[in-house]
CSV table of C-alpha atoms in Angstrom, one decimal:
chain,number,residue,atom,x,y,z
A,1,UNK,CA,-62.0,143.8,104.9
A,2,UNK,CA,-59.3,142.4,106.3
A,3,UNK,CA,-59.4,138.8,107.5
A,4,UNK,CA,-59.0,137.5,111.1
A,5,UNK,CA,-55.8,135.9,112.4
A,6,UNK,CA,-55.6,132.7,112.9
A,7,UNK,CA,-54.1,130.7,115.5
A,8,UNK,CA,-51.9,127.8,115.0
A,9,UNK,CA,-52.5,124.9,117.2
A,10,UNK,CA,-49.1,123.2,116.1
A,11,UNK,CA,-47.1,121.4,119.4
A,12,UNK,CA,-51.0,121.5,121.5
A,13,UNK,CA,-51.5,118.3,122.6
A,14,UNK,CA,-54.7,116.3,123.3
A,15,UNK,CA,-55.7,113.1,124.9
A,16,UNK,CA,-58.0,111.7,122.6
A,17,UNK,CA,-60.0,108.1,121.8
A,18,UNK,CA,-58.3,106.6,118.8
A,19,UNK,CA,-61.3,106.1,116.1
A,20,UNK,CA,-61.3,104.0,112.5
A,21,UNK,CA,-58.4,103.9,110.0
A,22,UNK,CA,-58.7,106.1,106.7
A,23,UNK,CA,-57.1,106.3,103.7
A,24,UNK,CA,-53.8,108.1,104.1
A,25,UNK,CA,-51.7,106.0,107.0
A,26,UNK,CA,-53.4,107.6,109.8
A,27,UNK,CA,-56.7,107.0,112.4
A,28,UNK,CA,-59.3,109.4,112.9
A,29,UNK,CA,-59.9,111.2,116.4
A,30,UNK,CA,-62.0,114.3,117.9
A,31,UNK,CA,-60.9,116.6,120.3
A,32,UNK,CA,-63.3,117.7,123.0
A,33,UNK,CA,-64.7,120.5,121.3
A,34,UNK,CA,-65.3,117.9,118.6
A,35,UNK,CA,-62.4,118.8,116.0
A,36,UNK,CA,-61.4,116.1,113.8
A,37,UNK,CA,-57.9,114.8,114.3
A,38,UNK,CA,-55.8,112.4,111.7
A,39,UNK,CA,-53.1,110.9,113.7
A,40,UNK,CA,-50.2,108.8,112.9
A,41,UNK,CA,-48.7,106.7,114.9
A,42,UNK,CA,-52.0,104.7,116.6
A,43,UNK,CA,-54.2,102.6,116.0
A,44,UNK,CA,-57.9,102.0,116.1
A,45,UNK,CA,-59.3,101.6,119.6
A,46,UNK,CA,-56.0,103.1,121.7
A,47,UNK,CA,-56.0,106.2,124.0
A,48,UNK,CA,-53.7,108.3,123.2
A,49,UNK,CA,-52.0,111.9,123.7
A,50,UNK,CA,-52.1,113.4,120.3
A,51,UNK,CA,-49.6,115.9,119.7
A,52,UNK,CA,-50.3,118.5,116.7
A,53,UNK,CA,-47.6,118.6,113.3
A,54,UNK,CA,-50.4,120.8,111.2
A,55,UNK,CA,-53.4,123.0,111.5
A,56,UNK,CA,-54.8,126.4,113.3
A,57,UNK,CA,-58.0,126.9,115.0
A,58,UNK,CA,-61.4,126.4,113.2
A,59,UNK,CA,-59.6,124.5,110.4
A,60,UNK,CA,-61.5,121.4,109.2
A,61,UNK,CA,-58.8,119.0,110.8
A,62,UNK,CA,-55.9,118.8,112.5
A,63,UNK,CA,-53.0,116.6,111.5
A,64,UNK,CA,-51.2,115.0,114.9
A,65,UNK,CA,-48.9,112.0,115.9
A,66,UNK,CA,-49.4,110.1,118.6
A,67,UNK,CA,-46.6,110.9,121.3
A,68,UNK,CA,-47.4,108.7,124.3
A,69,UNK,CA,-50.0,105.7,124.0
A,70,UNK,CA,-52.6,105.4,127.4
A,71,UNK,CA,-54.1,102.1,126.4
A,72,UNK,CA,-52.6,100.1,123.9
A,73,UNK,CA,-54.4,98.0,121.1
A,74,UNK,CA,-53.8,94.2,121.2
A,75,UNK,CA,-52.0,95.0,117.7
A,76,UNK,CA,-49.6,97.1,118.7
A,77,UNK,CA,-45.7,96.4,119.0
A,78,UNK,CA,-42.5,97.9,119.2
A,79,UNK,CA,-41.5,99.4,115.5
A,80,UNK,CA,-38.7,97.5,114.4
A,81,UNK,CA,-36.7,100.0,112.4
A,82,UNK,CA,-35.1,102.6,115.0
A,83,UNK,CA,-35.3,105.3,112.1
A,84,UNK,CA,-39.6,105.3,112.8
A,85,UNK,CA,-41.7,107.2,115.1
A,86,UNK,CA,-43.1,110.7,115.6
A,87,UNK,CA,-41.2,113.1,113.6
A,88,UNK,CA,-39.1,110.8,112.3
A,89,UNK,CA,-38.9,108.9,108.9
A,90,UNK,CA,-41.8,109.1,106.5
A,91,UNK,CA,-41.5,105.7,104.7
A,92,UNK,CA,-43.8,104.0,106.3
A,93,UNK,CA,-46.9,103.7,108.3
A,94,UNK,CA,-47.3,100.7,110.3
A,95,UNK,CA,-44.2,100.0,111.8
A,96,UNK,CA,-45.5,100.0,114.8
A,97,UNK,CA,-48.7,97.3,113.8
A,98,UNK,CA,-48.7,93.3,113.9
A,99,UNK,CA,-48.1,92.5,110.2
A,100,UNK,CA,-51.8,91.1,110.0
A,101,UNK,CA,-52.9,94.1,111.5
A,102,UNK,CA,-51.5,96.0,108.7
A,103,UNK,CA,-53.5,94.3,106.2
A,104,UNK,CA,-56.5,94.0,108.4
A,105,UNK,CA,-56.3,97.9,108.1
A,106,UNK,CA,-55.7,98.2,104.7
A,107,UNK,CA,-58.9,96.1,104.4
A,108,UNK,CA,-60.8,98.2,106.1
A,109,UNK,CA,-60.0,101.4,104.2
A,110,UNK,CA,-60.6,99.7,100.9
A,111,UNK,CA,-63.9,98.3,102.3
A,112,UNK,CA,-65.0,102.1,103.1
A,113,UNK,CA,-63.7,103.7,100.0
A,114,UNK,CA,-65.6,101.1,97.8
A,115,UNK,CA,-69.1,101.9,100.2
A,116,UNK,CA,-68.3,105.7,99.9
A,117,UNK,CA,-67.2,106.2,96.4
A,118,UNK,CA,-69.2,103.4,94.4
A,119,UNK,CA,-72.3,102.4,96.5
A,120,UNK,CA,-70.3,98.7,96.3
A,121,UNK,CA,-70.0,96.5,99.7
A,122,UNK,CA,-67.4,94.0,99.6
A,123,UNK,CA,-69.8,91.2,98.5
A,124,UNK,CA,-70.9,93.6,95.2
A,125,UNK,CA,-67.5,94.0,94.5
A,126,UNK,CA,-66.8,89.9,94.7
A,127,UNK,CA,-64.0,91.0,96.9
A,128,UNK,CA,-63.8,88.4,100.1
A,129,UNK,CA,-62.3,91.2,102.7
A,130,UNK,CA,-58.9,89.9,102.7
A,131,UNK,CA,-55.2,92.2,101.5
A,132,UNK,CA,-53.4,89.1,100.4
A,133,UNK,CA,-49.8,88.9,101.4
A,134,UNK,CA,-47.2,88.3,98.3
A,135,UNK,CA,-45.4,84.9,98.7
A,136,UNK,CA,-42.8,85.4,101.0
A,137,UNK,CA,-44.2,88.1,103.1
A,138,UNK,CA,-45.7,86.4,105.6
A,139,UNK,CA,-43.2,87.3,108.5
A,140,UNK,CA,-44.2,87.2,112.3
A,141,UNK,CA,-44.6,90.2,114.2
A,142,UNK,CA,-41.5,92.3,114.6
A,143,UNK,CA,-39.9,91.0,111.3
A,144,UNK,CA,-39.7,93.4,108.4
A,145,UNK,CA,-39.8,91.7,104.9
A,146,UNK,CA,-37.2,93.2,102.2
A,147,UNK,CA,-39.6,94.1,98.9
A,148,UNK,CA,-38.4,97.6,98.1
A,149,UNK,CA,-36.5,97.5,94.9
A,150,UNK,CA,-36.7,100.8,94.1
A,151,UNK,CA,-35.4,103.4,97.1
A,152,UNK,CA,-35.3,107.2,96.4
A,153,UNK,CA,-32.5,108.9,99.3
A,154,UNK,CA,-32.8,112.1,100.0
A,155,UNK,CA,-29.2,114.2,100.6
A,156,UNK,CA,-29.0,116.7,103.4
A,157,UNK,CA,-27.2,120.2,103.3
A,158,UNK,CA,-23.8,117.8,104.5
A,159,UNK,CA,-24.3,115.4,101.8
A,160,UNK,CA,-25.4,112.3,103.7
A,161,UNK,CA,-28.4,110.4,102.8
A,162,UNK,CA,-31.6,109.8,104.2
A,163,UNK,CA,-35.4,109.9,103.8
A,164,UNK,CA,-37.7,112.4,104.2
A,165,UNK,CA,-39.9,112.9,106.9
A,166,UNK,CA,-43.6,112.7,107.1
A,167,UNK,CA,-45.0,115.6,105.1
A,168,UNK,CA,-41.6,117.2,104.9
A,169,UNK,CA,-38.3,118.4,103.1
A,170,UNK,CA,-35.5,117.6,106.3
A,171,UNK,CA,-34.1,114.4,105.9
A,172,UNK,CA,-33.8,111.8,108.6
A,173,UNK,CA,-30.4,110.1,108.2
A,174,UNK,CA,-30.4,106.8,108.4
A,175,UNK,CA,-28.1,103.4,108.0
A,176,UNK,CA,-30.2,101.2,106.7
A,177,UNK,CA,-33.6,100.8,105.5
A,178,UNK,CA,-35.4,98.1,106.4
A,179,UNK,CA,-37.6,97.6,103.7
A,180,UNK,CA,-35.2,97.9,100.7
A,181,UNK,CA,-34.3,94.6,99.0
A,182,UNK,CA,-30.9,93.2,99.4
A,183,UNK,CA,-29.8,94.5,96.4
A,184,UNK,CA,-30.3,98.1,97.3
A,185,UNK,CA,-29.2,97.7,101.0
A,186,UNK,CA,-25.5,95.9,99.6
A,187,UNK,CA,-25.0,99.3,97.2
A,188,UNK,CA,-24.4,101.2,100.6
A,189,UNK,CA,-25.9,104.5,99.8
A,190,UNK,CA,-26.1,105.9,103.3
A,191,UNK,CA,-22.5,105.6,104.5
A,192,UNK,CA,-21.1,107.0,101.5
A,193,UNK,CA,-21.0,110.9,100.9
A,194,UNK,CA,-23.3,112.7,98.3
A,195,UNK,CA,-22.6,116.6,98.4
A,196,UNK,CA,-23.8,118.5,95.8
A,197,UNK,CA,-27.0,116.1,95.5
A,198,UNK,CA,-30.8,116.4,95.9
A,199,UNK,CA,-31.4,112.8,95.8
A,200,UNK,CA,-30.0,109.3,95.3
A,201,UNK,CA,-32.3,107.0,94.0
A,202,UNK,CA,-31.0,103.4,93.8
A,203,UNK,CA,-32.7,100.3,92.2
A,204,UNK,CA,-32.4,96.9,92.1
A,205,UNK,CA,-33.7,94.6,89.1
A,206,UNK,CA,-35.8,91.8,89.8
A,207,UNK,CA,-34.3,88.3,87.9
A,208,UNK,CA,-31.1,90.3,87.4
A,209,UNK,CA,-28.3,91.3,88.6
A,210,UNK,CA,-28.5,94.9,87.3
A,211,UNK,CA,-27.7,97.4,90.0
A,212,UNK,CA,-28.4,101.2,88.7
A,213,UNK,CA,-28.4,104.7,90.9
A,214,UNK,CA,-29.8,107.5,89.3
A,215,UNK,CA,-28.3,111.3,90.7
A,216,UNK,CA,-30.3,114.1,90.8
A,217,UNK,CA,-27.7,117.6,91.8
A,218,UNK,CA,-28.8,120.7,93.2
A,219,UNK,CA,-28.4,123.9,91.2
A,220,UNK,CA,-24.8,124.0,90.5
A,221,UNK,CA,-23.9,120.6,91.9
A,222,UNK,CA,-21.2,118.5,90.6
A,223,UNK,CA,-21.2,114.6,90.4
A,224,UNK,CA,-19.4,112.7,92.7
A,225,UNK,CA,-17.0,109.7,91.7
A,226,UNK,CA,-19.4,106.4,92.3
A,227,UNK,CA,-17.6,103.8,94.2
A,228,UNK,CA,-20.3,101.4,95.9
A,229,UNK,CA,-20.1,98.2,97.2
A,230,UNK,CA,-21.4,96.4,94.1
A,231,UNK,CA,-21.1,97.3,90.4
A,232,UNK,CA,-23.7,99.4,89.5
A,233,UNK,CA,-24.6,102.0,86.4
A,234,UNK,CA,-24.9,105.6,87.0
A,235,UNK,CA,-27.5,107.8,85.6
A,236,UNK,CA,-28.1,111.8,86.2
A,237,UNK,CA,-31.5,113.7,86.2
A,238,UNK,CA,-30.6,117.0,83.9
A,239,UNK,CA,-33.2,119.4,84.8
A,240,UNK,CA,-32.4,122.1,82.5
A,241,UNK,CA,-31.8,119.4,79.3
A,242,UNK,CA,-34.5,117.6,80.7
A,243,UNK,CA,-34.5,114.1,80.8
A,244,UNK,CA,-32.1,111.4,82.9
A,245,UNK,CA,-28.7,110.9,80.9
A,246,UNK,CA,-26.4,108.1,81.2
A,247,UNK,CA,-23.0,108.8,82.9
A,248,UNK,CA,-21.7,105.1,82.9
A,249,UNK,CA,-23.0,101.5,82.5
A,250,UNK,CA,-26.6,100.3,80.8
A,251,UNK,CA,-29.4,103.2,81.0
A,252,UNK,CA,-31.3,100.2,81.5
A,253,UNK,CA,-32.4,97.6,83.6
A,254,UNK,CA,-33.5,94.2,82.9
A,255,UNK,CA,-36.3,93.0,85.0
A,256,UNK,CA,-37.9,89.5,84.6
A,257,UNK,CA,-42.0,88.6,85.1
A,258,UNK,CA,-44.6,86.6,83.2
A,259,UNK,CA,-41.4,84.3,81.4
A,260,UNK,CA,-40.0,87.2,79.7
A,261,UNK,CA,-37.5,89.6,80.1
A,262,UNK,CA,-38.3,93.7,79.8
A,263,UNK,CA,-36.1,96.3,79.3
A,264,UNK,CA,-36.9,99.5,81.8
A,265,UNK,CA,-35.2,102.5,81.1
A,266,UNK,CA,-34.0,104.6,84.0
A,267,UNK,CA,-37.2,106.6,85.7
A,268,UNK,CA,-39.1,104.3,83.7
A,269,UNK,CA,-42.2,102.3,85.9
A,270,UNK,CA,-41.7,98.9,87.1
A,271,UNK,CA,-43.2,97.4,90.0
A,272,UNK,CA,-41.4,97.9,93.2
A,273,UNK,CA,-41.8,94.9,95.0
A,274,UNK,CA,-39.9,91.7,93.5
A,275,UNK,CA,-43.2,89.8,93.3
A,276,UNK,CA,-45.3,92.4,92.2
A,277,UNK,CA,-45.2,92.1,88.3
A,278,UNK,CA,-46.1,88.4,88.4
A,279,UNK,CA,-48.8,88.7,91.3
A,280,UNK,CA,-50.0,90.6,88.9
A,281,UNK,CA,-50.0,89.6,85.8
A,282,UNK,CA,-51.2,85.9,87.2
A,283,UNK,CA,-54.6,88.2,88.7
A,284,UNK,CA,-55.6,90.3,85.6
A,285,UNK,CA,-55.2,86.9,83.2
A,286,UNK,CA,-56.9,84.8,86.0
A,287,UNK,CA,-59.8,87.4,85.4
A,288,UNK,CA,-59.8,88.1,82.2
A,289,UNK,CA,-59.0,84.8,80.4
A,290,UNK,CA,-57.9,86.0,77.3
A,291,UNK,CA,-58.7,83.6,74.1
A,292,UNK,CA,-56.7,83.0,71.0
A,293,UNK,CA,-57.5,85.4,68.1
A,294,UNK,CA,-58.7,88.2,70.5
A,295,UNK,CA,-58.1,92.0,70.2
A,296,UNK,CA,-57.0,93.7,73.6
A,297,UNK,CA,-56.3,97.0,74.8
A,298,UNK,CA,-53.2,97.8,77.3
A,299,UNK,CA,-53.6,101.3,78.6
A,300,UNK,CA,-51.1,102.9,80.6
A,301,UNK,CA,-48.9,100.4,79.3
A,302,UNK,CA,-45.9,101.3,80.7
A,303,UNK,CA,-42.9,99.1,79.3
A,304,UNK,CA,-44.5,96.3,78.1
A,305,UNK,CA,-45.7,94.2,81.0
A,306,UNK,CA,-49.5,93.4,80.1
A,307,UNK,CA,-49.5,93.7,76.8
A,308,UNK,CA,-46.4,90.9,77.0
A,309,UNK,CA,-48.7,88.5,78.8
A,310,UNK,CA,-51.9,89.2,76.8
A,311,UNK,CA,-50.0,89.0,73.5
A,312,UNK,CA,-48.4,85.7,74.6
A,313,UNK,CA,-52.3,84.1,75.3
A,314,UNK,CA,-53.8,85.6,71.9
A,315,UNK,CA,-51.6,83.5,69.9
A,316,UNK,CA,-50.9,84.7,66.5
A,317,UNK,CA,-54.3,86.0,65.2
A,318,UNK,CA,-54.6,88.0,68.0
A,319,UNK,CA,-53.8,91.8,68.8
A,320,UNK,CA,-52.6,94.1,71.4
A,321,UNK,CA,-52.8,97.8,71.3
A,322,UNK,CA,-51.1,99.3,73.8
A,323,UNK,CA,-50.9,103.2,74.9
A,324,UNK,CA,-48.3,104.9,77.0
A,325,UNK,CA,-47.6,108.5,77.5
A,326,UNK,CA,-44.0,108.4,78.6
A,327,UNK,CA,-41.1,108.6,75.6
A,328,UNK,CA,-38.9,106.6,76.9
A,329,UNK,CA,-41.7,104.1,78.5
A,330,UNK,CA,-42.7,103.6,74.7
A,331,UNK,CA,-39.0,103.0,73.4
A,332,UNK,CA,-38.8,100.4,75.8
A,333,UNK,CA,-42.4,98.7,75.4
A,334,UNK,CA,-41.2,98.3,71.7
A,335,UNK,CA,-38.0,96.8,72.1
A,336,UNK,CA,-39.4,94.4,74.6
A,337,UNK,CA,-42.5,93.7,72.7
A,338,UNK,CA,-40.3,93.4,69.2
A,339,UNK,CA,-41.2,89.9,69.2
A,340,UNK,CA,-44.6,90.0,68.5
A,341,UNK,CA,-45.8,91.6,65.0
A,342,UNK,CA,-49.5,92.1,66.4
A,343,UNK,CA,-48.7,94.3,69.0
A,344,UNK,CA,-48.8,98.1,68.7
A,345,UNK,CA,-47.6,100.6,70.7
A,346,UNK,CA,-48.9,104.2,70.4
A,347,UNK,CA,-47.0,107.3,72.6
A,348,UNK,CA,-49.4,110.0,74.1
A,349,UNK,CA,-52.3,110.1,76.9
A,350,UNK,CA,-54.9,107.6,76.9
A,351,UNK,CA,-57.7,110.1,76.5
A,352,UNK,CA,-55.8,111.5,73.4
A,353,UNK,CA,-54.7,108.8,71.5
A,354,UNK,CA,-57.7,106.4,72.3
A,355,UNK,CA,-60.4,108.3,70.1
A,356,UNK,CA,-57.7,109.0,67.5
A,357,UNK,CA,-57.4,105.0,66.6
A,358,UNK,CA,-60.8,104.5,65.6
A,359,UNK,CA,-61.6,102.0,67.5
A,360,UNK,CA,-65.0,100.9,68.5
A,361,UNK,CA,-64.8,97.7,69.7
A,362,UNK,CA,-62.5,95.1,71.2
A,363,UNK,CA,-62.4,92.0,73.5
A,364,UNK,CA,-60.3,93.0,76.5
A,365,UNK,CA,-58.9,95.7,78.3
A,366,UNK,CA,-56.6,96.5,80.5
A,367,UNK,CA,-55.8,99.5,82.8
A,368,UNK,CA,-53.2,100.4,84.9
A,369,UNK,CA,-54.1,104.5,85.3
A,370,UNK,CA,-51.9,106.5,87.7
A,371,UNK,CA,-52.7,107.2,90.8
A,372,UNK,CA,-55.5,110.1,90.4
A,373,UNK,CA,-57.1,106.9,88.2
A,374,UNK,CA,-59.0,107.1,84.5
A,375,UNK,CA,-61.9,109.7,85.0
A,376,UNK,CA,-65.5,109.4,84.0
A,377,UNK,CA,-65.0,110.6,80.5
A,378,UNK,CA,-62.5,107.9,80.2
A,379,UNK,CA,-64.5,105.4,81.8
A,380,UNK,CA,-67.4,106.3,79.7
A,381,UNK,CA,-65.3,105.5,76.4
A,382,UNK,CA,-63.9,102.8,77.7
A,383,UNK,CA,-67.5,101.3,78.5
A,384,UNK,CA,-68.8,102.2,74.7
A,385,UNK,CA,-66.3,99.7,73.2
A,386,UNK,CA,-67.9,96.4,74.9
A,387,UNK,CA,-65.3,94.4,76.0
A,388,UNK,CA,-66.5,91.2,77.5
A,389,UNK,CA,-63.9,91.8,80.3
A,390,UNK,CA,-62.1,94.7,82.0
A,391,UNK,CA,-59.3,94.4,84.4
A,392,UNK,CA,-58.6,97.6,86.6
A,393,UNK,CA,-55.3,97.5,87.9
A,394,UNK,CA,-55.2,100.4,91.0
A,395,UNK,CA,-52.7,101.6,93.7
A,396,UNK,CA,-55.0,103.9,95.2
A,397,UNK,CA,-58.6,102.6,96.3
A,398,UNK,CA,-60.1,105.9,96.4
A,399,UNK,CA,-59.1,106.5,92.8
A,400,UNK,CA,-60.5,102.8,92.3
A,401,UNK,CA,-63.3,103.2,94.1
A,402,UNK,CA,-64.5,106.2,92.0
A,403,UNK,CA,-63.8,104.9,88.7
A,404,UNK,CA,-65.7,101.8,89.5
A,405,UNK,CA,-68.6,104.4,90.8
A,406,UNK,CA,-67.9,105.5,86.7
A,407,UNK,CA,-68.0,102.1,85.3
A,408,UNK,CA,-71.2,101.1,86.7
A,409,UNK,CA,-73.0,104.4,85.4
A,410,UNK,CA,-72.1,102.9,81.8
A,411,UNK,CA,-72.9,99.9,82.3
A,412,UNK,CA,-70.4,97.3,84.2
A,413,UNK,CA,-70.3,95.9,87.6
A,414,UNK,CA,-67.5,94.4,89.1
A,415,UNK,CA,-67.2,90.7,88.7
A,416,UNK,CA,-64.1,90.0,90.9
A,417,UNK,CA,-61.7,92.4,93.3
A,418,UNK,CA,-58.6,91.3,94.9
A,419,UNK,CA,-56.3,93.3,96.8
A,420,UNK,CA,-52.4,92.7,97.4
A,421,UNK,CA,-50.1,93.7,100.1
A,422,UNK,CA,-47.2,94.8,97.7
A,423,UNK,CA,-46.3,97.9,100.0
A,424,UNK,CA,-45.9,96.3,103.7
A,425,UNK,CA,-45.5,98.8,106.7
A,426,UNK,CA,-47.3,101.5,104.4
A,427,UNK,CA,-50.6,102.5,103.9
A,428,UNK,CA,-50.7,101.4,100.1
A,429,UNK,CA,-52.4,98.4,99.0
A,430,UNK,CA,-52.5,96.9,95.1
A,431,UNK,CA,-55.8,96.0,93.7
A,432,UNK,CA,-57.2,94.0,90.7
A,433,UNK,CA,-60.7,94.4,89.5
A,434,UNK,CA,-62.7,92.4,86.7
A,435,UNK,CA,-65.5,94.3,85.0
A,436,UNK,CA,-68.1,93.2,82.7
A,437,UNK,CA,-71.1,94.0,81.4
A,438,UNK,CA,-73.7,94.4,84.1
A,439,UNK,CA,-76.5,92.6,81.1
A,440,UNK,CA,-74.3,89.3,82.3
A,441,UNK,CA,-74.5,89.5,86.1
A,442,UNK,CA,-78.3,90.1,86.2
């Protein structure tokens, strides 16, 4: 039987009642005939005409943007980068929200993804409400702090770069980003010329002056001459070798947190705002407070960055075993972590290698999953070794939010959450969570 036709709704517009903030960047609204709506561009409380980008009739929602705001929340203000709007660039979603409103609603979704996922209000969680600014951030409305380190440019069919737009492959040119650090805005990547490319993506070392672009061509594309306004290495993404390969300069970066210096390899993770790696590090040792002669897990350890700082507080009896499924990752983690004999580095997935070491018990534990988070059968081995402390480093509350849900099935409640604004003028928010066992908080 064949099915029935549907009927976009793309380019309808509605005038709607602005509801909550969820997870995603966008509000919540109904139409008349009660279909949900996630719009961008507004904010809680407004009255708004809501134009829609995605979705056909009796779909579950409708994707919209706000086009013309009725009534106007007290938050709202005039986006300061020119490049932002309806249809325009996808980098961020608050441009148009007082900085404190911005965290306020990052709040808020964190708050309703901890009730939702894991039963947990804020007091449960020993969370106190608040998305903490990083030091430095705390700009007044209509000013635009400079944290992103790391910037990935898009390159149209005419070779000039841009980003992309919400939920799409065209590229909005632009001439400057507001948000990238100073030392990705002096490169100049958008008023220089990139045919035959996919992508630019520039970066910008924290505590260094290394400067590094990595290339990514289309099919058939040749590699321009690099000549930017600053020195800078130059690395390309080779998609049928696999693998980025150096062209010229370090394949490297040196980025500085926690005292020490890390090499990260290019592609490899590093926190993207400047301040990130230390906020950091300073929460999860806060929470964990390691002691000498302790044995401590690092998983998803990336180059080196926890297992660094936990290594450095364990003193000389004390171990580190640290996991990381990324080559390159793991080359780097080693050469940074050369300097301490008790640390181990193992290559592969977490939920591969862990079972493989034989481990049953250890002291601490430290995760930094990506964004989909751990899983419960992670979770659940991670709870069978019996650390005294866990701390749950997480980009994406919902993903947070569930494996907490996990943890407290086998056994752990949440001791202490705090939550970072290390993304401003997107939806993204940092969090740091301290488990224990639940035996302690009763």
């Amino acid at each position: 039987m064949q099915a029935e036709p549907t009927t976009s709704l793309v380019g309808e517009e509605y005038e709607v009642e602005i509801g909550p903030v969820a997870h995603g960047g966008h509000c919540i609204a109904r139409t008349a005939e009660g279909q949900v709506l996630f719009v961008r561009h507004a904010l809680p409380g407004e009255r708004v005409v809501a134009k829609v980008t995605e979705g056909e009739e009796g779909a579950r929602f409708l994707r919209a943007d706000a086009v013309r705001i009725l009534e106007a929340s007290k938050d709202r203000i005039e986006a300061p980068c020119p490049f932002a709007g309806p249809g325009r660039c996808g980098g961020c979603d608050w441009q148009h929200a007082k900085p404190g409103a911005q965290r306020r609603l990052k709040a808020d979704v964190l708050a309703e993804q901890l009730r939702r996922l894991a039963g947990l209000t804020p007091e449960e969680a020993g969370w106190d409400g608040t998305v903490v600014p990083a030091e430095g951030d705390k700009l007044p409305a209509g000013e635009v702090p400079q944290w992103r380190t790391r910037v990935q440019y898009a390159v149209d069919a005419e070779g000039h770069a841009g980003l992309r737009r919400h939920r799409s492959h065209e590229v909005e040119r632009i001439d400057l980003c507001m948000i990238a650090a100073p030392g990705v805005s002096e490169l100049g990547i958008e008023k220089h010329e990139w045919a035959g490319m996919e992508s630019v993506e520039a970066i910008a070392a924290t505590g260094s002056q290394d400067r590094q672009v990595i290339l990514t061509p289309r099919p058939g594309g040749r590699l321009p001459l690099v000549e930017l306004d600053k020195p800078v290495s130059v690395m390309r993404v080779d998609e049928k070798a696999g693998g980025v390969h150096r062209v010229h300069g370090r394949p490297f970066v040196r980025e500085r947190a926690d005292g020490r210096t890390h090499r990260v390899g290019a592609g490899g993770f590093w926190q993207v705002h400047p301040k990130a790696a230390d906020t950091l590090v300073t929460a999860v040792m806060q929470g964990l407070l390691p002691r000498k002669g302790e044995m401590a897990l690092d998983l998803y350890c990336g180059v080196g960055l926890f297992a660094g700082a936990l290594a450095d507080r364990l003193g000389d009896k004390g171990a580190v075993l640290g996991i990381e499924s990324g080559k390159r990752a793991v080359e780097d983690a080693r050469h940074n972590l050369a300097d301490f004999p008790r640390v181990r580095i193992e290559q592969g997935k977490v939920e591969s290698v862990l079972p493989r070491t034989g481990i049953t018990e250890v002291d601490l534990i430290v995760l930094d999953p990506p964004r989909a988070g751990a899983g419960r059968d992670t979770v659940k081995h991670l709870a069978s070794l019996r650390a005294r402390r866990i701390a749950y480093v997480a980009c994406d509350p919902a993903a947070l939010a569930r494996d907490l849900g996990y943890f407290g099935e086998n056994g752990y409640r949440v001791r202490m959450l705090r939550a970072f604004d290390l993304f401003p003028m997107t939806h993204h928010v940092e969090c740091v969570a301290i488990l224990e066992p639940a035996a302690k908080g009763a």
